[in-house]
mmCIF file of C-alpha atoms and ligand atoms in Angstrom:
data_model
loop_
_atom_site.group_PDB
_atom_site.id
_atom_site.type_symbol
_atom_site.label_atom_id
_atom_site.label_comp_id
_atom_site.label_asym_id
_atom_site.label_seq_id
_atom_site.Cartn_x
_atom_site.Cartn_y
_atom_site.Cartn_z
ATOM 1 C CA MET A 3 0.000 0.000 0.000
ATOM 2 C CA PRO A 4 1.391 3.397 -0.913
ATOM 3 C CA ILE A 5 -0.198 5.133 2.073
ATOM 4 C CA ASP A 6 0.373 4.213 5.682
ATOM 5 C CA ARG A 7 -3.212 3.752 6.809
ATOM 6 C CA ARG A 8 -2.531 4.436 10.455
ATOM 7 C CA GLY A 9 -0.757 7.676 9.611
ATOM 8 C CA PHE A 10 -3.491 8.523 7.156
ATOM 9 C CA VAL A 11 -6.200 8.092 9.754
ATOM 10 C CA ALA A 12 -4.227 9.845 12.454
ATOM 11 C CA GLY A 13 -3.731 12.785 10.111
ATOM 12 C CA GLY A 14 -7.459 13.307 9.940
ATOM 13 C CA VAL A 15 -7.644 13.701 6.171
ATOM 14 C CA GLY A 16 -9.040 10.180 5.969
ATOM 15 C CA LEU A 17 -12.422 11.325 7.197
ATOM 16 C CA VAL A 18 -13.887 12.510 3.935
ATOM 17 C CA ALA A 19 -11.944 10.208 1.678
ATOM 18 C CA SER A 20 -13.082 7.059 3.477
ATOM 19 C CA ALA A 21 -16.646 8.142 3.779
ATOM 20 C CA MET A 22 -16.741 8.873 0.072
ATOM 21 C CA GLY A 23 -14.618 5.881 -0.885
ATOM 22 C CA ALA A 24 -17.482 3.432 -0.569
ATOM 23 C CA VAL A 25 -17.320 0.477 -2.889
ATOM 24 C CA PRO A 26 -15.011 0.732 -5.879
ATOM 25 C CA GLU A 27 -16.815 0.832 -9.215
ATOM 26 C CA THR A 28 -16.336 -2.206 -11.373
ATOM 27 C CA GLN A 29 -14.645 -0.106 -14.064
ATOM 28 C CA ALA A 30 -11.956 1.008 -11.608
ATOM 29 C CA LYS A 31 -8.497 -0.265 -12.423
ATOM 30 C CA PRO A 32 -7.844 -3.487 -10.542
ATOM 31 C CA ALA A 33 -4.309 -2.641 -9.406
ATOM 32 C CA ALA A 34 -4.131 -2.121 -5.654
ATOM 33 C CA THR A 35 -2.327 1.180 -6.113
ATOM 34 C CA SER A 36 -5.322 2.641 -7.978
ATOM 35 C CA LYS A 37 -7.842 1.942 -5.213
ATOM 36 C CA PRO A 38 -9.037 4.867 -3.175
ATOM 37 C CA SER A 39 -7.216 5.214 0.112
ATOM 38 C CA ARG A 40 -9.285 3.597 2.783
ATOM 39 C CA HIS A 41 -9.314 1.463 5.888
ATOM 40 C CA ARG A 42 -8.219 -2.136 5.630
ATOM 41 C CA ARG A 43 -11.341 -4.362 5.662
ATOM 42 C CA ILE A 44 -11.345 -7.621 7.652
ATOM 43 C CA ALA A 45 -14.628 -9.545 7.765
ATOM 44 C CA THR A 46 -14.803 -11.865 10.732
ATOM 45 C CA GLU A 47 -17.844 -14.214 10.602
ATOM 46 C CA GLU A 48 -17.717 -15.697 7.127
ATOM 47 C CA ALA A 49 -19.128 -19.159 6.564
ATOM 48 C CA TRP A 50 -17.358 -21.815 4.522
ATOM 49 C CA SER A 51 -17.805 -25.524 3.909
ATOM 50 C CA PHE A 52 -16.499 -28.468 1.923
ATOM 51 C CA PRO A 53 -18.163 -31.464 0.213
ATOM 52 C CA GLU A 54 -17.834 -34.043 2.991
ATOM 53 C CA HIS A 55 -19.416 -31.635 5.471
ATOM 54 C CA LEU A 56 -22.304 -30.723 3.183
ATOM 55 C CA ASP A 57 -22.889 -34.409 2.491
ATOM 56 C CA ALA A 58 -23.047 -35.028 6.240
ATOM 57 C CA LEU A 59 -25.585 -32.217 6.668
ATOM 58 C CA ALA A 60 -27.628 -33.533 3.738
ATOM 59 C CA ALA A 61 -27.721 -36.982 5.330
ATOM 60 C CA LEU A 62 -28.925 -35.476 8.604
ATOM 61 C CA ALA A 63 -31.673 -33.600 6.815
ATOM 62 C CA GLN A 64 -32.916 -36.896 5.419
ATOM 63 C CA GLY A 65 -32.899 -38.559 8.819
ATOM 64 C CA ASN A 66 -35.598 -38.758 11.433
ATOM 65 C CA TRP A 67 -34.580 -35.639 13.351
ATOM 66 C CA HIS A 68 -36.864 -33.275 15.153
ATOM 67 C CA ASN A 69 -34.515 -30.534 16.262
ATOM 68 C CA LEU A 70 -35.048 -27.092 14.816
ATOM 69 C CA ASP A 71 -31.710 -26.918 13.006
ATOM 70 C CA VAL A 72 -32.281 -29.524 10.363
ATOM 71 C CA GLU A 73 -35.106 -27.769 8.583
ATOM 72 C CA VAL A 74 -33.086 -24.561 8.543
ATOM 73 C CA ILE A 75 -29.704 -25.833 7.445
ATOM 74 C CA ASN A 76 -30.723 -28.019 4.575
ATOM 75 C CA PRO A 77 -34.456 -28.300 4.058
ATOM 76 C CA ALA A 78 -34.364 -30.577 1.042
ATOM 77 C CA GLY A 79 -31.196 -32.443 1.859
ATOM 78 C CA ALA A 80 -29.648 -30.295 -0.849
ATOM 79 C CA ARG A 81 -26.326 -31.350 -2.271
ATOM 80 C CA ALA A 82 -23.294 -29.232 -2.895
ATOM 81 C CA THR A 83 -24.339 -28.270 -6.416
ATOM 82 C CA GLU A 84 -26.968 -25.755 -5.332
ATOM 83 C CA GLY A 85 -26.572 -21.983 -4.910
ATOM 84 C CA LEU A 86 -25.849 -21.440 -1.237
ATOM 85 C CA TYR A 87 -23.695 -24.534 -1.087
ATOM 86 C CA VAL A 88 -21.620 -23.417 -4.057
ATOM 87 C CA ASN A 89 -21.065 -20.071 -2.360
ATOM 88 C CA LEU A 90 -19.936 -21.791 0.828
ATOM 89 C CA MET A 91 -17.302 -23.799 -1.039
ATOM 90 C CA ASP A 92 -16.120 -21.675 -3.973
ATOM 91 C CA THR A 93 -13.194 -19.722 -2.556
ATOM 92 C CA GLN A 94 -12.146 -18.425 -5.993
ATOM 93 C CA ALA A 95 -15.502 -16.735 -6.586
ATOM 94 C CA ARG A 96 -15.365 -15.438 -3.017
ATOM 95 C CA LEU A 97 -11.936 -13.900 -3.668
ATOM 96 C CA ARG A 98 -13.137 -12.247 -6.883
ATOM 97 C CA GLU A 99 -15.996 -10.582 -5.007
ATOM 98 C CA MET A 100 -13.618 -9.594 -2.189
ATOM 99 C CA ASP A 101 -11.328 -7.991 -4.788
ATOM 100 C CA ARG A 102 -14.206 -6.156 -6.456
ATOM 101 C CA LEU A 103 -15.338 -4.708 -3.132
ATOM 102 C CA GLY A 104 -11.940 -4.084 -1.569
ATOM 103 C CA ILE A 105 -12.333 -6.677 1.182
ATOM 104 C CA ASP A 106 -8.791 -7.465 2.285
ATOM 105 C CA VAL A 107 -9.373 -10.478 4.530
ATOM 106 C CA GLN A 108 -12.174 -12.853 5.465
ATOM 107 C CA ILE A 109 -11.932 -14.973 8.606
ATOM 108 C CA LEU A 110 -13.543 -18.239 7.486
ATOM 109 C CA SER A 111 -15.337 -20.757 9.671
ATOM 110 C CA LEU A 112 -17.189 -23.997 9.030
ATOM 111 C CA THR A 113 -20.852 -23.204 8.541
ATOM 112 C CA ALA A 114 -23.390 -23.909 11.293
ATOM 113 C CA PRO A 115 -24.123 -26.280 12.893
ATOM 114 C CA GLY A 116 -20.597 -27.484 12.188
ATOM 115 C CA VAL A 117 -20.055 -31.019 13.445
ATOM 116 C CA GLN A 118 -22.337 -30.706 16.460
ATOM 117 C CA LEU A 119 -25.194 -32.877 15.181
ATOM 118 C CA LEU A 120 -22.963 -35.877 14.524
ATOM 119 C CA ARG A 121 -22.034 -38.835 16.685
ATOM 120 C CA PRO A 122 -18.943 -38.048 18.764
ATOM 121 C CA ASP A 123 -16.517 -40.219 16.789
ATOM 122 C CA ARG A 124 -17.706 -38.848 13.443
ATOM 123 C CA ALA A 125 -17.703 -35.300 14.792
ATOM 124 C CA VAL A 126 -14.102 -35.579 15.994
ATOM 125 C CA ALA A 127 -12.952 -36.924 12.624
ATOM 126 C CA LEU A 128 -14.895 -34.383 10.589
ATOM 127 C CA ALA A 129 -13.576 -31.465 12.670
ATOM 128 C CA GLU A 130 -10.019 -32.606 11.982
ATOM 129 C CA LEU A 131 -10.744 -32.873 8.276
ATOM 130 C CA ALA A 132 -12.422 -29.458 8.290
ATOM 131 C CA ASN A 133 -9.402 -27.860 9.921
ATOM 132 C CA ASP A 134 -6.987 -29.479 7.469
ATOM 133 C CA ARG A 135 -9.091 -28.261 4.544
ATOM 134 C CA LEU A 136 -9.513 -24.794 6.017
ATOM 135 C CA ALA A 137 -5.784 -24.447 6.615
ATOM 136 C CA ALA A 138 -5.234 -25.379 2.962
ATOM 137 C CA VAL A 139 -7.655 -22.647 1.860
ATOM 138 C CA VAL A 140 -5.847 -20.111 4.041
ATOM 139 C CA ARG A 141 -2.486 -21.141 2.558
ATOM 140 C CA SER A 142 -3.856 -20.994 -0.988
ATOM 141 C CA ALA A 143 -4.352 -17.225 -0.888
ATOM 142 C CA PRO A 144 -1.691 -15.746 1.383
ATOM 143 C CA GLY A 145 -2.918 -12.852 3.468
ATOM 144 C CA ARG A 146 -6.519 -13.032 2.256
ATOM 145 C CA PHE A 147 -8.057 -15.547 4.639
ATOM 146 C CA GLY A 148 -7.871 -16.430 8.283
ATOM 147 C CA GLY A 149 -9.548 -19.482 9.748
ATOM 148 C CA LEU A 150 -11.438 -20.448 12.884
ATOM 149 C CA ALA A 151 -10.955 -24.071 13.859
ATOM 150 C CA SER A 152 -13.818 -26.481 14.431
ATOM 151 C CA PHE A 153 -13.885 -28.979 17.253
ATOM 152 C CA ALA A 154 -16.306 -31.565 18.598
ATOM 153 C CA PRO A 155 -17.682 -30.499 21.996
ATOM 154 C CA GLN A 156 -19.229 -33.984 22.199
ATOM 155 C CA ASP A 157 -15.719 -35.135 23.245
ATOM 156 C CA PRO A 158 -14.166 -32.284 25.245
ATOM 157 C CA ALA A 159 -10.758 -33.921 25.677
ATOM 158 C CA ALA A 160 -10.466 -34.567 21.939
ATOM 159 C CA ALA A 161 -11.700 -31.048 21.286
ATOM 160 C CA ALA A 162 -8.924 -29.542 23.402
ATOM 161 C CA ARG A 163 -6.320 -31.625 21.583
ATOM 162 C CA GLU A 164 -7.670 -30.561 18.201
ATOM 163 C CA MET A 165 -7.715 -26.918 19.258
ATOM 164 C CA GLU A 166 -4.043 -27.127 20.119
ATOM 165 C CA ARG A 167 -3.203 -28.798 16.792
ATOM 166 C CA ALA A 168 -5.234 -26.199 14.907
ATOM 167 C CA VAL A 169 -3.222 -23.329 16.363
ATOM 168 C CA ARG A 170 0.239 -24.818 16.814
ATOM 169 C CA THR A 171 0.411 -27.019 13.705
ATOM 170 C CA LEU A 172 -2.100 -25.502 11.278
ATOM 171 C CA GLY A 173 -1.720 -21.859 12.296
ATOM 172 C CA LEU A 174 -5.457 -21.147 12.490
ATOM 173 C CA ASN A 175 -6.591 -17.970 14.219
ATOM 174 C CA GLY A 176 -9.242 -19.022 16.733
ATOM 175 C CA PHE A 177 -12.152 -21.384 17.235
ATOM 176 C CA ILE A 178 -15.826 -21.618 16.417
ATOM 177 C CA VAL A 179 -18.673 -23.428 18.102
ATOM 178 C CA ASN A 180 -22.360 -23.262 17.244
ATOM 179 C CA SER A 181 -24.010 -22.600 20.592
ATOM 180 C CA HIS A 182 -25.405 -25.619 22.432
ATOM 181 C CA THR A 183 -24.248 -29.208 21.922
ATOM 182 C CA ASP A 184 -26.909 -31.829 22.590
ATOM 183 C CA ASN A 185 -28.794 -29.158 24.568
ATOM 184 C CA GLU A 186 -25.828 -28.455 26.852
ATOM 185 C CA TYR A 187 -23.905 -25.209 27.318
ATOM 186 C CA LEU A 188 -20.243 -24.341 27.721
ATOM 187 C CA ASP A 189 -20.568 -23.141 31.323
ATOM 188 C CA MET A 190 -20.998 -26.785 32.339
ATOM 189 C CA PRO A 191 -17.782 -28.189 33.893
ATOM 190 C CA LYS A 192 -17.601 -31.048 31.378
ATOM 191 C CA PHE A 193 -16.758 -28.445 28.713
ATOM 192 C CA TRP A 194 -14.135 -26.558 30.698
ATOM 193 C CA PRO A 195 -11.201 -28.291 28.907
ATOM 194 C CA ILE A 196 -12.362 -26.413 25.792
ATOM 195 C CA LEU A 197 -12.377 -23.054 27.552
ATOM 196 C CA GLU A 198 -9.040 -23.824 29.194
ATOM 197 C CA ALA A 199 -7.505 -24.632 25.795
ATOM 198 C CA ALA A 200 -8.769 -21.427 24.189
ATOM 199 C CA GLU A 201 -7.374 -19.356 27.038
ATOM 200 C CA ALA A 202 -4.036 -21.179 27.116
ATOM 201 C CA LEU A 203 -3.617 -20.907 23.341
ATOM 202 C CA ASP A 204 -4.522 -17.186 23.480
ATOM 203 C CA ARG A 205 -7.040 -17.445 20.642
ATOM 204 C CA PRO A 206 -10.695 -16.326 20.721
ATOM 205 C CA LEU A 207 -13.708 -18.615 20.750
ATOM 206 C CA TYR A 208 -16.526 -17.501 18.443
ATOM 207 C CA ILE A 209 -19.905 -18.669 19.737
ATOM 208 C CA HIS A 210 -21.991 -18.722 16.571
ATOM 209 C CA PRO A 211 -25.766 -19.208 16.639
ATOM 210 C CA ARG A 212 -27.781 -22.277 15.958
ATOM 211 C CA CYS A 213 -31.507 -22.810 16.498
ATOM 212 C CA PRO A 214 -32.854 -23.016 20.059
ATOM 213 C CA ALA A 215 -32.104 -26.210 21.961
ATOM 214 C CA ASP A 216 -34.773 -28.917 22.169
ATOM 215 C CA THR A 217 -35.278 -27.809 25.756
ATOM 216 C CA MET A 218 -36.671 -24.456 24.591
ATOM 217 C CA ALA A 219 -37.882 -25.402 21.143
ATOM 218 C CA ALA A 220 -41.607 -25.747 21.721
ATOM 219 C CA PRO A 221 -42.672 -22.101 21.362
ATOM 220 C CA PHE A 222 -40.641 -21.846 18.174
ATOM 221 C CA ARG A 223 -42.231 -24.785 16.368
ATOM 222 C CA GLY A 224 -44.475 -23.807 13.518
ATOM 223 C CA THR A 225 -43.579 -20.132 13.809
ATOM 224 C CA ARG A 226 -40.576 -19.802 11.477
ATOM 225 C CA LEU A 227 -39.007 -17.773 14.291
ATOM 226 C CA GLN A 228 -36.318 -20.313 15.101
ATOM 227 C CA SER A 229 -33.434 -18.805 13.112
ATOM 228 C CA ALA A 230 -32.039 -15.364 12.265
ATOM 229 C CA ILE A 231 -35.290 -13.477 12.737
ATOM 230 C CA TRP A 232 -35.277 -14.187 16.504
ATOM 231 C CA GLY A 233 -34.372 -17.696 17.729
ATOM 232 C CA PHE A 234 -30.626 -17.521 16.995
ATOM 233 C CA ALA A 235 -30.234 -14.540 19.319
ATOM 234 C CA VAL A 236 -32.392 -16.095 22.059
ATOM 235 C CA GLU A 237 -30.360 -19.295 21.968
ATOM 236 C CA THR A 238 -26.919 -17.713 21.701
ATOM 237 C CA GLY A 239 -27.625 -14.796 24.027
ATOM 238 C CA THR A 240 -28.878 -17.218 26.663
ATOM 239 C CA HIS A 241 -25.772 -19.347 26.223
ATOM 240 C CA VAL A 242 -23.447 -16.409 26.759
ATOM 241 C CA MET A 243 -25.451 -15.022 29.697
ATOM 242 C CA ARG A 244 -25.070 -18.421 31.374
ATOM 243 C CA MET A 245 -21.297 -18.161 30.923
ATOM 244 C CA ILE A 246 -21.201 -14.539 32.101
ATOM 245 C CA THR A 247 -23.219 -14.988 35.285
ATOM 246 C CA SER A 248 -21.949 -18.427 36.335
ATOM 247 C CA GLY A 249 -18.347 -17.364 36.868
ATOM 248 C CA VAL A 250 -16.709 -18.908 33.792
ATOM 249 C CA PHE A 251 -14.730 -15.700 33.360
ATOM 250 C CA ASP A 252 -13.455 -15.790 36.937
ATOM 251 C CA ARG A 253 -12.106 -19.258 36.263
ATOM 252 C CA PHE A 254 -10.737 -18.299 32.814
ATOM 253 C CA PRO A 255 -10.002 -14.590 33.195
ATOM 254 C CA LYS A 256 -8.147 -14.203 29.892
ATOM 255 C CA LEU A 257 -10.626 -16.143 27.759
ATOM 256 C CA GLN A 258 -11.946 -14.065 24.860
ATOM 257 C CA VAL A 259 -15.370 -14.981 23.466
ATOM 258 C CA ILE A 260 -16.791 -13.470 20.281
ATOM 259 C CA ILE A 261 -20.499 -13.181 19.549
ATOM 260 C CA GLY A 262 -22.041 -11.893 16.336
ATOM 261 C CA HIS A 263 -25.142 -9.978 15.328
ATOM 262 C CA MET A 264 -24.255 -6.890 17.377
ATOM 263 C CA GLY A 265 -24.020 -8.965 20.547
ATOM 264 C CA GLU A 266 -27.048 -11.273 20.289
ATOM 265 C CA ASN A 267 -29.249 -8.721 22.129
ATOM 266 C CA ILE A 268 -27.051 -8.677 25.251
ATOM 267 C CA PRO A 269 -25.838 -5.065 24.872
ATOM 268 C CA PHE A 270 -29.382 -3.707 24.641
ATOM 269 C CA HIS A 271 -30.315 -5.533 27.842
ATOM 270 C CA ILE A 272 -27.098 -4.839 29.737
ATOM 271 C CA TRP A 273 -28.354 -2.203 32.180
ATOM 272 C CA ARG A 274 -31.175 -4.415 33.414
ATOM 273 C CA SER A 275 -28.875 -7.450 33.557
ATOM 274 C CA ASP A 276 -26.411 -5.520 35.719
ATOM 275 C CA HIS A 277 -29.224 -4.144 37.856
ATOM 276 C CA TRP A 278 -30.669 -7.541 38.705
ATOM 277 C CA PHE A 279 -27.269 -9.182 38.977
ATOM 278 C CA GLU A 280 -26.406 -6.634 41.678
ATOM 279 C CA ARG A 281 -29.712 -7.140 43.481
ATOM 280 C CA ARG A 282 -29.354 -10.937 43.475
ATOM 281 C CA ARG A 283 -25.587 -11.171 43.582
ATOM 282 C CA ALA A 284 -25.472 -14.193 45.899
ATOM 283 C CA ALA A 285 -27.476 -16.186 43.363
ATOM 284 C CA TYR A 286 -24.706 -16.039 40.750
ATOM 285 C CA GLY A 287 -21.206 -17.466 40.582
ATOM 286 C CA SER A 288 -19.494 -14.500 38.973
ATOM 287 C CA SER A 289 -17.562 -11.834 40.864
ATOM 288 C CA LEU A 290 -17.943 -9.549 37.847
ATOM 289 C CA THR A 291 -21.099 -7.826 36.654
ATOM 290 C CA PRO A 292 -22.338 -8.633 33.161
ATOM 291 C CA SER A 293 -21.075 -5.309 31.825
ATOM 292 C CA GLU A 294 -17.665 -5.865 33.416
ATOM 293 C CA VAL A 295 -17.424 -9.221 31.641
ATOM 294 C CA MET A 296 -18.595 -7.674 28.352
ATOM 295 C CA LYS A 297 -15.804 -5.105 28.528
ATOM 296 C CA ARG A 298 -13.102 -7.601 29.495
ATOM 297 C CA ASN A 299 -13.908 -10.952 27.870
ATOM 298 C CA ILE A 300 -16.453 -10.501 25.066
ATOM 299 C CA LEU A 301 -16.024 -9.128 21.569
ATOM 300 C CA ILE A 302 -19.057 -8.560 19.379
ATOM 301 C CA THR A 303 -19.313 -8.365 15.609
ATOM 302 C CA THR A 304 -21.665 -6.547 13.266
ATOM 303 C CA SER A 305 -22.560 -9.698 11.319
ATOM 304 C CA GLY A 306 -25.912 -9.400 9.606
ATOM 305 C CA VAL A 307 -26.741 -6.056 11.237
ATOM 306 C CA GLU A 308 -26.489 -2.984 9.019
ATOM 307 C CA HIS A 309 -28.107 -0.577 11.441
ATOM 308 C CA GLY A 310 -26.391 2.663 12.408
ATOM 309 C CA PRO A 311 -28.280 3.233 15.679
ATOM 310 C CA ALA A 312 -27.424 -0.287 16.851
ATOM 311 C CA LEU A 313 -23.730 0.165 16.048
ATOM 312 C CA ARG A 314 -23.508 3.577 17.719
ATOM 313 C CA TYR A 315 -25.291 2.203 20.786
ATOM 314 C CA ALA A 316 -22.922 -0.792 20.911
ATOM 315 C CA ILE A 317 -19.943 1.556 20.711
ATOM 316 C CA GLU A 318 -21.361 3.500 23.639
ATOM 317 C CA VAL A 319 -21.957 0.501 25.890
ATOM 318 C CA VAL A 320 -19.219 -2.042 25.028
ATOM 319 C CA GLY A 321 -16.640 0.262 23.446
ATOM 320 C CA GLU A 322 -15.209 0.556 19.954
ATOM 321 C CA ASP A 323 -12.248 -1.621 20.919
ATOM 322 C CA ARG A 324 -14.558 -4.634 21.378
ATOM 323 C CA ILE A 325 -16.484 -4.525 18.075
ATOM 324 C CA MET A 326 -15.418 -6.088 14.768
ATOM 325 C CA TRP A 327 -16.910 -5.922 11.308
ATOM 326 C CA ALA A 328 -18.479 -9.080 9.840
ATOM 327 C CA ILE A 329 -20.660 -9.794 6.822
ATOM 328 C CA ASP A 330 -22.063 -13.283 7.544
ATOM 329 C CA TYR A 331 -21.430 -14.313 3.938
ATOM 330 C CA PRO A 332 -22.999 -16.176 2.145
ATOM 331 C CA TYR A 333 -26.109 -15.816 4.296
ATOM 332 C CA GLU A 334 -25.766 -12.074 3.747
ATOM 333 C CA VAL A 335 -24.443 -10.196 0.726
ATOM 334 C CA MET A 336 -20.970 -8.655 0.768
ATOM 335 C CA GLU A 337 -21.655 -5.358 -0.999
ATOM 336 C CA PRO A 338 -24.276 -3.798 1.326
ATOM 337 C CA SER A 339 -22.197 -4.759 4.344
ATOM 338 C CA VAL A 340 -19.153 -2.930 2.956
ATOM 339 C CA ALA A 341 -21.303 0.056 2.001
ATOM 340 C CA PHE A 342 -22.799 0.184 5.498
ATOM 341 C CA MET A 343 -19.428 0.241 7.220
ATOM 342 C CA ASN A 344 -18.099 2.836 4.776
ATOM 343 C CA LYS A 345 -20.965 5.216 5.384
ATOM 344 C CA VAL A 346 -22.273 4.680 8.922
ATOM 345 C CA GLU A 347 -21.903 7.818 11.030
ATOM 346 C CA ILE A 348 -19.105 6.990 13.455
ATOM 347 C CA THR A 349 -15.663 8.572 13.872
ATOM 348 C CA GLU A 350 -12.768 7.516 11.667
ATOM 349 C CA PRO A 351 -10.794 5.999 14.588
ATOM 350 C CA GLN A 352 -13.930 3.967 15.420
ATOM 351 C CA ARG A 353 -14.286 2.897 11.782
ATOM 352 C CA ALA A 354 -10.626 1.854 11.663
ATOM 353 C CA ALA A 355 -10.904 -0.173 14.873
ATOM 354 C CA ILE A 356 -14.061 -1.948 13.748
ATOM 355 C CA PHE A 357 -13.000 -2.511 10.130
ATOM 356 C CA HIS A 358 -9.586 -3.988 10.971
ATOM 357 C CA GLY A 359 -7.684 -2.976 14.113
ATOM 358 C CA ASN A 360 -9.585 -5.085 16.602
ATOM 359 C CA ALA A 361 -9.573 -8.119 14.292
ATOM 360 C CA GLU A 362 -5.819 -7.856 13.758
ATOM 361 C CA ARG A 363 -5.368 -7.982 17.526
ATOM 362 C CA ALA A 364 -7.978 -10.645 18.318
ATOM 363 C CA PHE A 365 -6.891 -13.065 15.593
ATOM 364 C CA HIS A 366 -3.138 -12.329 15.726
ATOM 365 C CA LEU A 367 -3.102 -11.163 12.110
ATOM 366 C CA PRO A 368 -0.160 -9.338 10.594
ATOM 367 C CA GLN A 369 -0.893 -5.606 10.528
ATOM 368 C CA SER A 370 -0.081 -4.827 6.919
HETATM 369 MN MN1 MN B 424 -23.052 -16.663 10.591
#
């Protein structure tokens, strides 16, 4: 890059240029030196898959399952030749769209619900395969992709071993889990080896949504409310509130957890959560209030939320140093997400932190 972005932003002249820079026109010259000066763009919740995984999901969809996920993930047992599934797998087409829109990096992760619906032995094996394949994708386009490692919570000891391999051998940047596993949550002691591994390896754990657990599924059945419209946030927000209030972050004080979708409703509720935590303090295991945990151990991303008031509110209550940009591709479209972050009314230091600075730090990315 011909311009030092940090110096550019610090100099203040970046304000207008970035706001106007928006999305490059398709007729713009492709050379990097001809792009308008702008913030580096790192998208942090970007779904990816590979044939063996999609085949496994298709087989589940044809089975006799009654959980809410199956009808969402693959309603017809679709194979990898259909639209969404092509977009999950085709990293060349993804790179072309990233180039067109000036997206520097995508942090890829195996699409929900990952390996969490499989039998433990199959889940362990498929997570290892997923991480090998993902590491190969990251290597295939140097500097353009990061990767979050999968693991099988069904076998916590194996999960911790795979997490260590994923960081130390494969060089992946963090971990992803899709909320509950067999209706159980990560605050339960059986899962602590997973949290211990993430903390020891100094890499963040992204808790991605899936549909509400069987144990709270009934009011969602027949409503079509089980996924992104509402149920994902209920499920995932509940999961993280269990971790926050139970004392997980006293036991693992350096653990960093990421949640998407502007914080899965937790930031909007944070005053009331603090208020009732304080009034019933003896009922909870945590020495920290929910807002103290949010500011120390939780990062949120903008995935799937292109709403200025929500972003400005999140900046006010969790801080610009704990928010990262995400698209949620291919479930969302890249271009409007870039346009939103280019134009939303926040300061340029905030835009820089959210577009790239916080992600570089959280995922240990080189700061080019
Ligand atoms: Mn997602």
